[in-house]
């Protein structure tokens, strides 16, 4: 009996060892970094996926309540009370959601920028596509960082606490906060680096990043910095592209064809 039991145990262990291959399945709902950064086309798709993480819905909702653009309904049930009464804290869900969602996008594009270093581009088309992906990621980092800075910091004082301007993927670390002035400088640097790498000046689909979008964001940043000369310079460049693309004028003021 003991011999039979031992034989069954050994046979079961051998069967389990043989059948291990059947359980080594690749997940179908997610992929790893080795596949994401395996080609230029995969890198481009990953950057496109970063757009899907972005949404202005929460910021619009919270700022509408804070600024009294909406009123509390009679059957509200207490939703948004802390925000409406200006008694919110750092742990208030709506405000914490803004922080986490923007930071998630920033962390994702930082992973993209880190992984892009290992992506090989052999043809001129692949080089242009890779550069466009890198530039888009830098734009998205600057844009989402600006959204955080405007919501959580006092931008009137450049030496006051801003946000952590994170340039590396973060897992468990807690980055320190930069000053408002440092944040603006990092944004300007990211946008300046990104602009010449973008393939389109003003694309047909304004959803995607272009050189004109970079100019528009730079105009906003310089306006917040009260550098009105550069704000005007970049805003004028944006309007120049807009006028050429979307408007035809008959020559009479106020009359559009």
Short mmCIF file of C-alpha atoms in Angstrom, two decimals:
data_model
loop_
_atom_site.label_atom_id
_atom_site.label_comp_id
_atom_site.label_asym_id
_atom_site.label_seq_id
_atom_site.Cartn_x
_atom_site.Cartn_y
_atom_site.Cartn_z
CA UNK A 1 0.00 0.00 0.00
CA UNK A 2 2.83 2.35 0.88
CA UNK A 3 4.60 1.54 -2.37
CA UNK A 4 1.40 2.23 -4.33
CA UNK A 5 0.96 5.60 -2.59
CA UNK A 6 4.55 6.60 -3.38
CA UNK A 7 4.09 5.58 -6.99
CA UNK A 8 0.94 7.69 -7.28
CA UNK A 9 2.68 10.73 -5.77
CA UNK A 10 5.65 10.41 -8.12
CA UNK A 11 3.34 9.95 -11.10
CA UNK A 12 1.29 13.00 -10.09
CA UNK A 13 4.38 15.16 -9.73
CA UNK A 14 5.65 14.03 -13.13
CA UNK A 15 2.28 14.81 -14.70
CA UNK A 16 2.26 18.27 -13.15
CA UNK A 17 5.74 18.96 -14.47
CA UNK A 18 4.74 17.95 -17.97
CA UNK A 19 1.49 19.95 -17.90
CA UNK A 20 3.11 23.22 -16.76
CA UNK A 21 3.31 24.42 -20.36
CA UNK A 22 -0.47 24.46 -20.57
CA UNK A 23 -0.70 27.00 -17.77
CA UNK A 24 1.96 29.35 -19.17
CA UNK A 25 -0.54 31.50 -21.02
CA UNK A 26 0.15 35.00 -22.29
CA UNK A 27 -2.39 37.58 -21.08
CA UNK A 28 -4.67 38.90 -23.82
CA UNK A 29 -5.76 42.09 -22.05
CA UNK A 30 -2.32 43.58 -21.38
CA UNK A 31 1.21 43.61 -22.74
CA UNK A 32 4.62 44.15 -21.20
CA UNK A 33 7.29 46.75 -21.86
CA UNK A 34 9.25 44.34 -24.04
CA UNK A 35 6.40 44.35 -26.56
CA UNK A 36 5.44 48.02 -26.18
CA UNK A 37 8.94 49.15 -27.05
CA UNK A 38 9.65 46.50 -29.66
CA UNK A 39 9.07 48.76 -32.68
CA UNK A 40 8.40 52.33 -33.73
CA UNK A 41 4.79 51.52 -34.64
CA UNK A 42 4.17 49.99 -31.19
CA UNK A 43 5.67 53.10 -29.59
CA UNK A 44 3.34 55.30 -31.62
CA UNK A 45 0.32 53.27 -30.52
CA UNK A 46 1.40 53.59 -26.90
CA UNK A 47 1.59 57.37 -27.21
CA UNK A 48 -1.88 57.39 -28.74
CA UNK A 49 -3.04 55.40 -25.73
CA UNK A 50 -1.81 58.19 -23.44
CA UNK A 51 -4.41 60.49 -24.98
CA UNK A 52 -7.13 58.09 -23.83
CA UNK A 53 -6.10 58.63 -20.19
CA UNK A 54 -6.71 62.37 -20.42
CA UNK A 55 -9.99 64.02 -19.47
CA UNK A 56 -10.94 67.54 -18.44
CA UNK A 57 -14.28 66.38 -17.02
CA UNK A 58 -13.22 66.30 -13.36
CA UNK A 59 -11.43 69.65 -13.44
CA UNK A 60 -14.38 71.32 -15.17
CA UNK A 61 -16.80 69.83 -12.65
CA UNK A 62 -14.82 70.83 -9.56
CA UNK A 63 -13.99 74.34 -10.77
CA UNK A 64 -17.63 74.90 -11.75
CA UNK A 65 -18.69 74.12 -8.18
CA UNK A 66 -15.91 76.18 -6.62
CA UNK A 67 -16.69 79.23 -8.74
CA UNK A 68 -20.49 79.11 -8.23
CA UNK A 69 -21.14 78.40 -11.93
CA UNK A 70 -23.61 75.79 -10.66
CA UNK A 71 -26.02 75.72 -7.74
CA UNK A 72 -26.83 72.94 -5.33
CA UNK A 73 -30.05 71.10 -6.10
CA UNK A 74 -32.74 70.49 -3.51
CA UNK A 75 -32.28 66.71 -3.72
CA UNK A 76 -28.51 66.80 -3.92
CA UNK A 77 -28.00 64.33 -1.08
CA UNK A 78 -24.69 65.84 -0.01
CA UNK A 79 -22.67 65.17 -3.15
CA UNK A 80 -19.88 67.71 -3.55
CA UNK A 81 -20.70 69.50 -0.27
CA UNK A 82 -17.05 69.91 0.75
CA UNK A 83 -16.22 71.55 -2.55
CA UNK A 84 -19.35 73.71 -2.64
CA UNK A 85 -18.75 75.02 0.88
CA UNK A 86 -14.98 75.36 0.42
CA UNK A 87 -14.31 72.95 3.29
CA UNK A 88 -12.38 70.44 1.22
CA UNK A 89 -9.01 68.97 2.22
CA UNK A 90 -6.25 67.08 0.46
CA UNK A 91 -8.16 63.85 1.04
CA UNK A 92 -11.42 65.05 -0.54
CA UNK A 93 -12.21 62.54 -3.27
CA UNK A 94 -12.92 64.93 -6.12
CA UNK A 95 -9.69 66.84 -5.63
CA UNK A 96 -7.61 63.74 -5.02
CA UNK A 97 -8.98 62.30 -8.27
CA UNK A 98 -7.67 65.28 -10.22
CA UNK A 99 -4.22 64.78 -8.74
CA UNK A 100 -4.11 61.03 -9.36
CA UNK A 101 -5.47 61.19 -12.93
CA UNK A 102 -3.06 63.89 -14.07
CA UNK A 103 -0.15 62.13 -12.36
CA UNK A 104 -1.09 58.85 -14.03
CA UNK A 105 -0.80 60.45 -17.45
CA UNK A 106 2.53 62.05 -16.52
CA UNK A 107 3.87 58.73 -15.26
CA UNK A 108 2.71 56.97 -18.41
CA UNK A 109 4.46 59.41 -20.75
CA UNK A 110 7.58 59.23 -18.59
CA UNK A 111 7.58 55.47 -19.09
CA UNK A 112 7.17 56.06 -22.81
CA UNK A 113 10.12 58.47 -22.90
CA UNK A 114 12.25 56.02 -20.92
CA UNK A 115 11.31 53.08 -23.14
CA UNK A 116 11.74 55.06 -26.36
CA UNK A 117 15.49 55.10 -25.73
CA UNK A 118 15.65 51.39 -26.62
CA UNK A 119 13.44 51.58 -29.74
CA UNK A 120 15.45 51.27 -32.94
CA UNK A 121 14.50 53.38 -35.97
CA UNK A 122 16.18 52.37 -39.22
CA UNK A 123 14.43 54.34 -41.98
CA UNK A 124 13.85 58.08 -42.28
CA UNK A 125 10.12 57.49 -41.81
CA UNK A 126 10.71 55.54 -38.61
CA UNK A 127 13.06 58.22 -37.28
CA UNK A 128 10.43 60.90 -37.93
CA UNK A 129 7.71 58.79 -36.31
CA UNK A 130 9.86 58.05 -33.24
CA UNK A 131 10.76 61.73 -32.85
CA UNK A 132 7.09 62.67 -33.15
CA UNK A 133 6.19 60.18 -30.41
CA UNK A 134 8.89 61.55 -28.12
CA UNK A 135 7.78 65.13 -28.77
CA UNK A 136 4.14 64.25 -28.11
CA UNK A 137 5.05 62.62 -24.79
CA UNK A 138 6.99 65.73 -23.72
CA UNK A 139 4.07 67.96 -24.68
CA UNK A 140 1.64 65.82 -22.67
CA UNK A 141 3.97 65.94 -19.67
CA UNK A 142 4.10 69.72 -19.81
CA UNK A 143 0.35 70.07 -20.40
CA UNK A 144 -0.75 67.80 -17.56
CA UNK A 145 1.82 69.33 -15.21
CA UNK A 146 0.40 72.76 -16.00
CA UNK A 147 -3.11 71.55 -15.18
CA UNK A 148 -1.87 70.32 -11.80
CA UNK A 149 0.07 73.52 -11.14
CA UNK A 150 -2.91 75.76 -11.90
CA UNK A 151 -5.19 73.79 -9.60
CA UNK A 152 -2.93 73.09 -6.64
CA UNK A 153 -0.50 76.03 -6.52
CA UNK A 154 -0.35 79.79 -6.21
CA UNK A 155 1.07 80.73 -9.60
CA UNK A 156 1.29 84.41 -8.69
CA UNK A 157 4.47 83.73 -6.69
CA UNK A 158 7.22 81.96 -8.58
CA UNK A 159 9.09 81.13 -5.38
CA UNK A 160 6.08 79.45 -3.76
CA UNK A 161 5.56 75.70 -3.69
CA UNK A 162 4.45 74.26 -6.99
CA UNK A 163 4.15 70.57 -7.85
CA UNK A 164 6.71 67.80 -8.25
CA UNK A 165 7.76 68.13 -11.89
CA UNK A 166 8.51 64.47 -12.47
CA UNK A 167 10.68 63.41 -15.41
CA UNK A 168 11.19 59.75 -14.52
CA UNK A 169 8.74 56.86 -14.00
CA UNK A 170 7.56 56.71 -10.39
CA UNK A 171 6.43 53.54 -8.60
CA UNK A 172 6.60 54.06 -4.83
CA UNK A 173 8.75 57.18 -4.56
CA UNK A 174 7.38 60.48 -3.25
CA UNK A 175 9.04 63.26 -5.27
CA UNK A 176 9.51 66.65 -3.62
CA UNK A 177 7.73 69.77 -4.82
CA UNK A 178 9.47 72.22 -7.13
CA UNK A 179 8.83 75.94 -6.97
CA UNK A 180 6.31 77.48 -9.35
CA UNK A 181 9.13 79.16 -11.27
CA UNK A 182 11.00 75.87 -11.66
CA UNK A 183 7.85 74.17 -12.92
CA UNK A 184 7.31 76.86 -15.55
CA UNK A 185 10.95 76.54 -16.66
CA UNK A 186 10.69 72.75 -16.98
CA UNK A 187 7.50 73.09 -19.02
CA UNK A 188 9.09 75.61 -21.35
CA UNK A 189 12.10 73.32 -21.78
CA UNK A 190 9.91 70.31 -22.60
CA UNK A 191 7.89 72.30 -25.13
CA UNK A 192 10.97 73.88 -26.70
CA UNK A 193 12.52 70.42 -27.11
CA UNK A 194 9.29 68.98 -28.51
CA UNK A 195 8.42 71.63 -31.09
CA UNK A 196 10.99 70.87 -33.85
CA UNK A 197 10.39 67.11 -33.53
CA UNK A 198 6.65 67.31 -34.26
CA UNK A 199 5.76 66.30 -37.79
CA UNK A 200 2.80 68.59 -38.33
CA UNK A 201 2.57 72.33 -37.94
CA UNK A 202 -1.22 72.49 -37.72
CA UNK A 203 -2.83 69.11 -38.42
CA UNK A 204 -6.24 68.59 -39.94
CA UNK A 205 -7.35 66.95 -36.69
CA UNK A 206 -6.71 69.39 -33.81
CA UNK A 207 -7.08 66.56 -31.29
CA UNK A 208 -3.44 65.61 -31.80
CA UNK A 209 -0.36 67.57 -30.81
CA UNK A 210 1.19 69.92 -33.36
CA UNK A 211 3.66 72.77 -33.43
CA UNK A 212 0.72 75.16 -33.23
CA UNK A 213 -0.46 73.44 -30.05
CA UNK A 214 3.02 73.92 -28.58
CA UNK A 215 2.90 77.63 -29.42
CA UNK A 216 -0.53 77.95 -27.83
CA UNK A 217 0.61 76.30 -24.60
CA UNK A 218 3.76 78.42 -24.50
CA UNK A 219 1.59 81.53 -24.90
CA UNK A 220 -0.44 80.47 -21.85
CA UNK A 221 2.63 79.76 -19.76
CA UNK A 222 4.30 83.06 -20.57
CA UNK A 223 1.02 84.83 -19.80
CA UNK A 224 0.97 83.22 -16.36
CA UNK A 225 4.61 84.24 -15.93
CA UNK A 226 3.60 87.81 -16.90
CA UNK A 227 6.10 87.78 -19.74
CA UNK A 228 3.65 89.55 -22.01
CA UNK A 229 6.08 90.04 -24.89
CA UNK A 230 6.63 86.31 -25.39
CA UNK A 231 2.98 85.56 -24.66
CA UNK A 232 2.02 87.90 -27.51
CA UNK A 233 4.70 86.42 -29.78
CA UNK A 234 3.45 82.84 -29.44
CA UNK A 235 -0.23 83.79 -29.46
CA UNK A 236 0.30 85.77 -32.64
CA UNK A 237 1.99 82.77 -34.25
CA UNK A 238 -0.99 80.59 -33.35
CA UNK A 239 -3.50 83.06 -34.76
CA UNK A 240 -1.41 83.34 -37.91
CA UNK A 241 -1.76 79.61 -38.54
CA UNK A 242 -5.44 79.73 -37.65
CA UNK A 243 -6.14 82.60 -40.03
CA UNK A 244 -4.37 80.88 -42.90
CA UNK A 245 -6.08 77.55 -42.29
CA UNK A 246 -9.62 78.41 -41.37
CA UNK A 247 -10.44 81.87 -42.59
CA UNK A 248 -10.64 83.65 -45.89
CA UNK A 249 -11.26 87.35 -45.80
CA UNK A 250 -13.00 89.42 -48.45
CA UNK A 251 -10.97 92.51 -47.63
CA UNK A 252 -13.69 94.29 -45.67
CA UNK A 253 -13.36 94.38 -41.91
CA UNK A 254 -15.67 91.94 -40.20
CA UNK A 255 -16.75 90.24 -43.42
CA UNK A 256 -15.78 86.59 -43.80
CA UNK A 257 -16.22 84.47 -46.91
#
